[in-house]
């Protein structure tokens, strides 16, 4: 039974990823819909980032001593200034490790 | 650029994220064994589902004797955001053969998408860019399988490097910040972020995709305000 459950979840996950690419979406979509696609990376990755920053834990706002939040703000600043993936990750991670350990 | 060079670029750009993915895979492996899955089930779930957060939710629910229907719905809800990834890839991948689309759809996860979509947007005229997604996707796949295996073998002796997972949101920050080039993209980020805080706090299962849809709608409606920032 557990195997069936794993396979069923695998099939559902694959279908979620494949259905739009299966050809059911025409490439002649209305322009406004095509333009909406450019917002998808921002609109979906932002909630993941926000969630990973532990701003709300057990229904409490954690804004003070939230080192992940502070480090993320530093990373945003670095990304704005240098637009460099490696610098953003390195400085953000270094800030986080320093704040959490000292 | 040749195909293998683009593939290699996908691999190299995906590599830094593995510092964050690897601990996540180990955690999943440990939890899977603790939930009562067999070695083979724990290991093969990483290839059959290939979706980190949903796999962790799966084993958490399984260990709490949750009804199977709830587990399937939860996995579907967590992975529903991949539907949007796939939709945004249609214009770049729809001319490929079915076998290519099947393979790339299977590999279309958060970390591979985040790295490759930037490439697709910036070089949309290049017809062999799918090799980039293939490179990033395979890198993630291999790393996920090895880290799962490590977790399954390590068991409870979790190492002290779990904070490295923080690399994943940092990478996503590095990727999305340069994409904010107008008022509408800025508003998309703000609204999606606030919506995520609200919906997650309300314990809504589909909070990621729901927040995303809010962000997209605001982006579309505010696009008329756009002047380059």
mmCIF file of C-alpha atoms in Angstrom:
data_model
loop_
_atom_site.group_PDB
_atom_site.id
_atom_site.type_symbol
_atom_site.label_atom_id
_atom_site.label_comp_id
_atom_site.label_asym_id
_atom_site.label_seq_id
_atom_site.Cartn_x
_atom_site.Cartn_y
_atom_site.Cartn_z
ATOM 1 C CA UNK A 1 0.000 0.000 0.000
ATOM 2 C CA UNK A 2 2.837 2.409 0.828
ATOM 3 C CA UNK A 3 4.381 1.710 -2.567
ATOM 4 C CA UNK A 4 1.075 2.576 -4.301
ATOM 5 C CA UNK A 5 0.932 5.796 -2.305
ATOM 6 C CA UNK A 6 4.476 6.762 -3.300
ATOM 7 C CA UNK A 7 3.797 5.981 -6.971
ATOM 8 C CA UNK A 8 0.481 7.876 -6.935
ATOM 9 C CA UNK A 9 2.179 10.950 -5.432
ATOM 10 C CA UNK A 10 4.946 10.616 -8.034
ATOM 11 C CA UNK A 11 2.451 10.468 -10.910
ATOM 12 C CA UNK A 12 0.517 13.482 -9.605
ATOM 13 C CA UNK A 13 3.715 15.485 -9.149
ATOM 14 C CA UNK A 14 4.883 14.597 -12.652
ATOM 15 C CA UNK A 15 1.515 15.503 -14.198
ATOM 16 C CA UNK A 16 1.569 18.887 -12.436
ATOM 17 C CA UNK A 17 4.946 19.566 -14.063
ATOM 18 C CA UNK A 18 4.113 18.067 -17.462
ATOM 19 C CA UNK A 19 0.516 19.040 -18.308
ATOM 20 C CA UNK A 20 1.292 22.631 -19.409
ATOM 21 C CA UNK A 21 4.209 21.312 -21.501
ATOM 22 C CA UNK A 22 2.129 18.496 -23.016
ATOM 23 C CA UNK A 23 0.869 20.728 -25.808
ATOM 24 C CA UNK A 24 -2.523 21.615 -24.375
ATOM 25 C CA UNK A 25 -1.420 25.234 -24.048
ATOM 26 C CA UNK A 26 -1.237 26.823 -27.465
ATOM 27 C CA UNK A 27 1.731 29.030 -28.255
ATOM 28 C CA UNK A 28 -0.768 31.538 -29.727
ATOM 29 C CA UNK A 29 -1.923 32.660 -26.317
ATOM 30 C CA UNK A 30 -3.368 36.148 -25.867
ATOM 31 C CA UNK A 31 -0.630 38.730 -25.340
ATOM 32 C CA UNK A 32 -1.755 39.698 -21.822
ATOM 33 C CA UNK A 33 -1.478 36.064 -20.727
ATOM 34 C CA UNK A 34 1.991 35.695 -22.224
ATOM 35 C CA UNK A 35 3.046 38.889 -20.456
ATOM 36 C CA UNK A 36 1.828 37.466 -17.156
ATOM 37 C CA UNK A 37 4.388 34.655 -17.434
ATOM 38 C CA UNK A 38 7.237 37.061 -16.692
ATOM 39 C CA UNK A 39 5.841 37.529 -13.175
ATOM 40 C CA UNK A 40 5.828 33.798 -12.370
ATOM 41 C CA UNK A 41 9.439 33.399 -11.117
ATOM 42 C CA UNK A 42 9.070 36.445 -8.871
ATOM 43 C CA UNK A 43 5.597 35.520 -7.671
ATOM 44 C CA UNK A 44 6.461 31.936 -6.741
ATOM 45 C CA UNK A 45 10.042 32.248 -5.475
ATOM 46 C CA UNK A 46 9.178 35.195 -3.190
ATOM 47 C CA UNK A 47 6.773 33.167 -0.991
ATOM 48 C CA UNK A 48 9.426 30.435 -0.660
ATOM 49 C CA UNK A 49 12.016 33.037 0.424
ATOM 50 C CA UNK A 50 9.597 34.668 2.880
ATOM 51 C CA UNK A 51 8.734 31.277 4.346
ATOM 52 C CA UNK A 52 12.400 30.313 4.787
ATOM 53 C CA UNK A 53 13.097 33.516 6.730
ATOM 54 C CA UNK A 54 10.981 32.314 9.684
ATOM 55 C CA UNK A 55 9.241 35.688 9.973
ATOM 56 C CA UNK A 56 6.235 33.930 11.470
ATOM 57 C CA UNK A 57 6.750 30.924 13.725
ATOM 58 C CA UNK A 58 3.846 29.389 15.635
ATOM 59 C CA UNK A 59 1.696 32.406 14.728
ATOM 60 C CA UNK A 60 4.202 34.863 16.278
ATOM 61 C CA UNK A 61 6.029 37.534 14.348
ATOM 62 C CA UNK A 62 9.795 37.158 14.712
ATOM 63 C CA UNK A 63 11.344 40.450 13.697
ATOM 64 C CA UNK A 64 13.797 40.954 16.561
ATOM 65 C CA UNK A 65 16.878 38.752 16.650
ATOM 66 C CA UNK A 66 15.750 37.094 13.423
ATOM 67 C CA UNK A 67 19.222 36.570 11.943
ATOM 68 C CA UNK A 68 17.845 35.005 8.780
ATOM 69 C CA UNK A 69 15.786 38.122 8.111
ATOM 70 C CA UNK A 70 18.732 40.464 8.775
ATOM 71 C CA UNK A 71 21.038 38.382 6.584
ATOM 72 C CA UNK A 72 18.442 38.300 3.814
ATOM 73 C CA UNK A 73 18.239 42.115 3.915
ATOM 74 C CA UNK A 74 22.014 42.291 3.614
ATOM 75 C CA UNK A 75 21.849 39.803 0.694
ATOM 76 C CA UNK A 76 19.176 41.942 -1.012
ATOM 77 C CA UNK A 77 21.421 44.971 -0.658
ATOM 78 C CA UNK A 78 24.389 43.053 -2.120
ATOM 79 C CA UNK A 79 22.261 41.770 -5.010
ATOM 80 C CA UNK A 80 21.071 45.315 -5.743
ATOM 81 C CA UNK A 81 24.598 46.734 -5.738
ATOM 82 C CA UNK A 82 26.590 43.983 -7.474
ATOM 83 C CA UNK A 83 24.021 41.773 -9.201
ATOM 84 C CA UNK A 84 26.297 38.813 -8.557
ATOM 85 C CA UNK A 85 24.904 35.451 -7.427
ATOM 86 C CA UNK A 86 28.042 34.202 -5.699
ATOM 87 C CA UNK A 87 28.660 37.481 -3.818
ATOM 88 C CA UNK A 88 25.031 37.582 -2.682
ATOM 89 C CA UNK A 89 25.115 34.008 -1.370
ATOM 90 C CA UNK A 90 28.570 34.341 0.235
ATOM 91 C CA UNK A 91 27.950 37.651 2.016
ATOM 92 C CA UNK A 92 24.420 36.626 3.045
ATOM 93 C CA UNK A 93 25.622 33.300 4.436
ATOM 94 C CA UNK A 94 28.668 34.847 6.147
ATOM 95 C CA UNK A 95 26.413 37.460 7.813
ATOM 96 C CA UNK A 96 24.081 34.717 9.012
ATOM 97 C CA UNK A 97 26.871 32.553 10.431
ATOM 98 C CA UNK A 98 28.521 35.520 12.175
ATOM 99 C CA UNK A 99 25.234 36.743 13.697
ATOM 100 C CA UNK A 100 24.195 33.291 14.875
ATOM 101 C CA UNK A 101 27.526 32.377 16.408
ATOM 102 C CA UNK A 102 28.709 35.589 18.064
ATOM 103 C CA UNK B 1 27.660 28.323 -27.756
ATOM 104 C CA UNK B 2 27.612 24.566 -28.152
ATOM 105 C CA UNK B 3 25.106 22.245 -26.522
ATOM 106 C CA UNK B 4 27.549 20.759 -24.059
ATOM 107 C CA UNK B 5 28.783 24.223 -23.042
ATOM 108 C CA UNK B 6 25.243 25.289 -22.197
ATOM 109 C CA UNK B 7 24.720 21.994 -20.372
ATOM 110 C CA UNK B 8 27.922 22.588 -18.410
ATOM 111 C CA UNK B 9 26.809 26.121 -17.593
ATOM 112 C CA UNK B 10 23.574 24.711 -16.169
ATOM 113 C CA UNK B 11 25.559 22.248 -14.059
ATOM 114 C CA UNK B 12 27.969 24.916 -12.775
ATOM 115 C CA UNK B 13 25.243 27.444 -11.978
ATOM 116 C CA UNK B 14 23.295 24.784 -10.080
ATOM 117 C CA UNK B 15 26.295 23.657 -8.021
ATOM 118 C CA UNK B 16 26.292 26.361 -5.279
ATOM 119 C CA UNK B 17 22.698 25.499 -4.418
ATOM 120 C CA UNK B 18 23.718 21.969 -3.560
ATOM 121 C CA UNK B 19 25.288 23.249 -0.331
ATOM 122 C CA UNK B 20 21.737 23.959 0.749
ATOM 123 C CA UNK B 21 20.033 21.026 -0.960
ATOM 124 C CA UNK B 22 22.342 18.373 0.487
ATOM 125 C CA UNK B 23 21.441 18.883 4.185
ATOM 126 C CA UNK B 24 17.784 18.983 3.162
ATOM 127 C CA UNK B 25 18.158 15.581 1.464
ATOM 128 C CA UNK B 26 19.859 14.180 4.532
ATOM 129 C CA UNK B 27 17.017 15.389 6.753
ATOM 130 C CA UNK B 28 14.512 13.754 4.427
ATOM 131 C CA UNK B 29 16.465 10.462 4.463
ATOM 132 C CA UNK B 30 16.586 10.398 8.272
ATOM 133 C CA UNK B 31 12.894 11.261 8.614
ATOM 134 C CA UNK B 32 11.870 8.704 5.985
ATOM 135 C CA UNK B 33 13.482 5.839 7.885
ATOM 136 C CA UNK B 34 12.064 7.115 11.200
ATOM 137 C CA UNK B 35 8.568 7.242 9.673
ATOM 138 C CA UNK B 36 8.716 3.506 9.048
ATOM 139 C CA UNK B 37 9.549 3.441 5.338
ATOM 140 C CA UNK B 38 11.886 0.693 4.190
ATOM 141 C CA UNK B 39 15.360 1.544 2.906
ATOM 142 C CA UNK B 40 14.182 1.042 -0.684
ATOM 143 C CA UNK B 41 10.988 3.059 -0.260
ATOM 144 C CA UNK B 42 12.880 5.950 1.346
ATOM 145 C CA UNK B 43 15.460 5.910 -1.410
ATOM 146 C CA UNK B 44 13.205 5.437 -4.418
ATOM 147 C CA UNK B 45 10.722 8.069 -3.287
ATOM 148 C CA UNK B 46 13.422 10.608 -4.118
ATOM 149 C CA UNK B 47 13.351 9.493 -7.751
ATOM 150 C CA UNK B 48 9.628 8.755 -8.010
ATOM 151 C CA UNK B 49 8.367 12.042 -6.501
ATOM 152 C CA UNK B 50 11.591 14.098 -6.720
ATOM 153 C CA UNK B 51 10.215 17.020 -4.693
ATOM 154 C CA UNK B 52 11.978 17.809 -1.421
ATOM 155 C CA UNK B 53 9.377 19.680 0.638
ATOM 156 C CA UNK B 54 6.562 17.362 -0.457
ATOM 157 C CA UNK B 55 8.613 14.270 0.448
ATOM 158 C CA UNK B 56 9.249 15.626 3.946
ATOM 159 C CA UNK B 57 5.533 16.371 4.342
ATOM 160 C CA UNK B 58 4.762 12.844 3.068
ATOM 161 C CA UNK B 59 6.894 11.106 5.697
ATOM 162 C CA UNK B 60 5.722 13.438 8.493
ATOM 163 C CA UNK B 61 2.083 12.649 7.710
ATOM 164 C CA UNK B 62 2.819 8.950 7.266
ATOM 165 C CA UNK B 63 4.439 8.740 10.706
ATOM 166 C CA UNK B 64 1.293 10.359 12.188
ATOM 167 C CA UNK B 65 -0.913 7.669 10.580
ATOM 168 C CA UNK B 66 -2.641 10.275 8.409
ATOM 169 C CA UNK B 67 -5.231 8.935 5.923
ATOM 170 C CA UNK B 68 -3.692 8.297 2.503
ATOM 171 C CA UNK B 69 -6.088 10.734 0.793
ATOM 172 C CA UNK B 70 -4.758 13.573 2.927
ATOM 173 C CA UNK B 71 -1.166 12.632 2.093
ATOM 174 C CA UNK B 72 -1.860 12.627 -1.656
ATOM 175 C CA UNK B 73 -3.697 15.974 -1.457
ATOM 176 C CA UNK B 74 -0.903 17.535 0.602
ATOM 177 C CA UNK B 75 1.810 16.389 -1.809
ATOM 178 C CA UNK B 76 -0.251 17.753 -4.715
ATOM 179 C CA UNK B 77 -0.812 21.049 -2.908
ATOM 180 C CA UNK B 78 2.867 21.524 -2.078
ATOM 181 C CA UNK B 79 3.947 20.746 -5.637
ATOM 182 C CA UNK B 80 1.175 22.773 -7.273
ATOM 183 C CA UNK B 81 3.570 25.711 -7.725
ATOM 184 C CA UNK B 82 5.404 23.631 -10.331
ATOM 185 C CA UNK B 83 2.353 24.085 -12.536
ATOM 186 C CA UNK B 84 3.238 27.765 -12.799
ATOM 187 C CA UNK B 85 6.889 26.946 -13.531
ATOM 188 C CA UNK B 86 5.771 24.664 -16.317
ATOM 189 C CA UNK B 87 3.375 27.273 -17.747
ATOM 190 C CA UNK B 88 6.164 29.848 -17.863
ATOM 191 C CA UNK B 89 8.411 27.360 -19.685
ATOM 192 C CA UNK B 90 5.875 26.625 -22.450
ATOM 193 C CA UNK B 91 7.072 29.375 -24.770
ATOM 194 C CA UNK B 92 10.669 28.128 -24.565
ATOM 195 C CA UNK B 93 10.114 24.350 -24.667
ATOM 196 C CA UNK B 94 6.978 23.791 -26.750
ATOM 197 C CA UNK B 95 8.914 23.033 -29.945
ATOM 198 C CA UNK B 96 10.861 20.160 -28.383
ATOM 199 C CA UNK B 97 9.986 16.490 -28.893
ATOM 200 C CA UNK B 98 7.670 14.769 -26.410
ATOM 201 C CA UNK B 99 10.550 12.793 -24.878
ATOM 202 C CA UNK B 100 12.476 16.019 -24.205
ATOM 203 C CA UNK B 101 9.416 17.664 -22.652
ATOM 204 C CA UNK B 102 8.756 14.599 -20.482
ATOM 205 C CA UNK B 103 12.349 14.579 -19.233
ATOM 206 C CA UNK B 104 12.491 18.335 -18.570
ATOM 207 C CA UNK B 105 9.082 18.306 -16.856
ATOM 208 C CA UNK B 106 10.365 15.592 -14.525
ATOM 209 C CA UNK B 107 13.415 17.738 -13.683
ATOM 210 C CA UNK B 108 11.401 20.962 -13.207
ATOM 211 C CA UNK B 109 11.920 21.647 -9.508
ATOM 212 C CA UNK B 110 12.431 24.911 -7.561
ATOM 213 C CA UNK B 111 16.208 25.006 -7.679
ATOM 214 C CA UNK B 112 16.573 23.958 -11.335
ATOM 215 C CA UNK B 113 13.817 26.326 -12.444
ATOM 216 C CA UNK B 114 15.226 29.265 -10.492
ATOM 217 C CA UNK B 115 18.648 28.896 -12.091
ATOM 218 C CA UNK B 116 17.490 28.193 -15.651
ATOM 219 C CA UNK B 117 14.546 30.584 -16.045
ATOM 220 C CA UNK B 118 16.938 33.509 -15.761
ATOM 221 C CA UNK B 119 18.918 32.090 -18.658
ATOM 222 C CA UNK B 120 15.754 31.524 -20.707
ATOM 223 C CA UNK B 121 14.485 35.069 -20.126
ATOM 224 C CA UNK B 122 17.811 36.706 -20.970
ATOM 225 C CA UNK B 123 18.561 34.574 -24.060
ATOM 226 C CA UNK B 124 15.114 33.708 -25.395
ATOM 227 C CA UNK B 125 16.360 33.635 -29.020
ATOM 228 C CA UNK B 126 18.682 30.683 -28.335
ATOM 229 C CA UNK B 127 17.126 27.400 -29.498
ATOM 230 C CA UNK B 128 19.315 25.021 -27.474
ATOM 231 C CA UNK B 129 18.777 26.542 -24.038
ATOM 232 C CA UNK B 130 16.936 23.428 -22.884
ATOM 233 C CA UNK B 131 20.387 21.929 -22.334
ATOM 234 C CA UNK B 132 20.815 24.462 -19.535
ATOM 235 C CA UNK B 133 17.728 23.150 -17.745
ATOM 236 C CA UNK B 134 18.909 19.605 -18.416
ATOM 237 C CA UNK B 135 22.247 20.435 -16.755
ATOM 238 C CA UNK B 136 20.733 22.159 -13.729
ATOM 239 C CA UNK B 137 18.043 19.479 -13.367
ATOM 240 C CA UNK B 138 20.422 16.521 -13.570
ATOM 241 C CA UNK B 139 22.802 18.154 -11.084
ATOM 242 C CA UNK B 140 19.961 18.586 -8.626
ATOM 243 C CA UNK B 141 18.694 15.053 -9.261
ATOM 244 C CA UNK B 142 22.082 13.448 -8.589
ATOM 245 C CA UNK B 143 22.661 15.574 -5.488
ATOM 246 C CA UNK B 144 19.191 14.754 -4.149
ATOM 247 C CA UNK B 145 19.700 11.008 -4.601
ATOM 248 C CA UNK B 146 23.132 11.028 -2.926
ATOM 249 C CA UNK B 147 21.942 13.170 -0.017
ATOM 250 C CA UNK B 148 18.886 10.952 0.482
ATOM 251 C CA UNK B 149 21.124 7.899 0.549
ATOM 252 C CA UNK B 150 23.391 9.644 3.058
ATOM 253 C CA UNK B 151 20.432 10.450 5.306
ATOM 254 C CA UNK B 152 19.109 6.919 5.098
ATOM 255 C CA UNK B 153 22.533 5.553 6.047
ATOM 256 C CA UNK B 154 23.392 8.180 8.698
ATOM 257 C CA UNK B 155 20.159 7.678 10.611
ATOM 258 C CA UNK B 156 19.939 9.775 13.758
ATOM 259 C CA UNK B 157 23.521 11.003 13.750
ATOM 260 C CA UNK B 158 22.651 14.280 12.064
ATOM 261 C CA UNK B 159 25.682 16.432 11.342
ATOM 262 C CA UNK B 160 25.968 20.044 12.521
ATOM 263 C CA UNK B 161 25.768 21.729 9.151
ATOM 264 C CA UNK B 162 22.046 22.074 8.804
ATOM 265 C CA UNK B 163 22.105 25.883 8.797
ATOM 266 C CA UNK B 164 23.554 25.590 5.306
ATOM 267 C CA UNK B 165 19.989 25.202 4.069
ATOM 268 C CA UNK B 166 19.788 28.979 4.336
ATOM 269 C CA UNK B 167 21.761 29.068 1.080
ATOM 270 C CA UNK B 168 18.581 28.190 -0.826
ATOM 271 C CA UNK B 169 16.584 31.363 -0.021
ATOM 272 C CA UNK B 170 19.784 33.415 -0.455
ATOM 273 C CA UNK B 171 20.195 31.992 -3.948
ATOM 274 C CA UNK B 172 16.587 32.766 -4.780
ATOM 275 C CA UNK B 173 17.199 36.340 -3.575
ATOM 276 C CA UNK B 174 20.231 36.590 -5.846
ATOM 277 C CA UNK B 175 18.097 35.392 -8.752
ATOM 278 C CA UNK B 176 14.954 37.477 -8.302
ATOM 279 C CA UNK B 177 16.423 40.841 -7.278
ATOM 280 C CA UNK B 178 17.883 41.547 -10.760
ATOM 281 C CA UNK B 179 14.476 40.630 -12.243
ATOM 282 C CA UNK B 180 12.840 43.566 -10.426
ATOM 283 C CA UNK B 181 13.124 46.130 -13.171
ATOM 284 C CA UNK B 182 9.789 47.917 -13.083
ATOM 285 C CA UNK B 183 6.995 49.015 -10.764
ATOM 286 C CA UNK B 184 4.891 45.986 -11.671
ATOM 287 C CA UNK B 185 7.656 43.465 -10.890
ATOM 288 C CA UNK B 186 8.340 45.294 -7.617
ATOM 289 C CA UNK B 187 4.656 45.171 -6.661
ATOM 290 C CA UNK B 188 4.525 41.470 -7.610
ATOM 291 C CA UNK B 189 7.272 40.694 -5.104
ATOM 292 C CA UNK B 190 5.759 42.807 -2.323
ATOM 293 C CA UNK B 191 2.252 41.411 -2.745
ATOM 294 C CA UNK B 192 3.390 37.780 -3.139
ATOM 295 C CA UNK B 193 5.557 38.170 -0.022
ATOM 296 C CA UNK B 194 2.808 39.674 2.142
ATOM 297 C CA UNK B 195 0.255 37.166 0.837
ATOM 298 C CA UNK B 196 2.637 34.323 1.733
ATOM 299 C CA UNK B 197 2.897 35.590 5.318
ATOM 300 C CA UNK B 198 -0.881 35.796 5.600
ATOM 301 C CA UNK B 199 -1.792 32.511 3.883
ATOM 302 C CA UNK B 200 0.912 30.466 5.561
ATOM 303 C CA UNK B 201 -0.158 31.829 8.922
ATOM 304 C CA UNK B 202 -3.720 30.733 8.139
ATOM 305 C CA UNK B 203 -2.419 27.193 7.449
ATOM 306 C CA UNK B 204 -3.814 27.183 3.930
ATOM 307 C CA UNK B 205 -2.465 24.153 2.042
ATOM 308 C CA UNK B 206 -2.065 25.932 -1.282
ATOM 309 C CA UNK B 207 -0.421 29.000 0.234
ATOM 310 C CA UNK B 208 2.527 29.160 -2.184
ATOM 311 C CA UNK B 209 0.497 28.987 -5.387
ATOM 312 C CA UNK B 210 -2.219 31.233 -3.947
ATOM 313 C CA UNK B 211 0.329 33.884 -2.934
ATOM 314 C CA UNK B 212 1.936 33.530 -6.361
ATOM 315 C CA UNK B 213 -1.373 34.050 -8.150
ATOM 316 C CA UNK B 214 -1.991 37.220 -6.131
ATOM 317 C CA UNK B 215 1.465 38.457 -7.086
ATOM 318 C CA UNK B 216 0.913 37.689 -10.779
ATOM 319 C CA UNK B 217 -2.474 39.418 -10.826
ATOM 320 C CA UNK B 218 -1.089 42.549 -9.185
ATOM 321 C CA UNK B 219 1.835 42.474 -11.627
ATOM 322 C CA UNK B 220 -0.524 42.260 -14.606
ATOM 323 C CA UNK B 221 -2.862 44.982 -13.388
ATOM 324 C CA UNK B 222 -0.029 47.339 -12.491
ATOM 325 C CA UNK B 223 1.934 46.793 -15.712
ATOM 326 C CA UNK B 224 0.401 49.950 -17.206
ATOM 327 C CA UNK B 225 2.276 51.939 -14.555
ATOM 328 C CA UNK B 226 5.572 50.578 -15.788
ATOM 329 C CA UNK B 227 8.456 52.809 -16.433
ATOM 330 C CA UNK B 228 11.875 51.353 -15.895
ATOM 331 C CA UNK B 229 12.957 51.859 -12.297
#
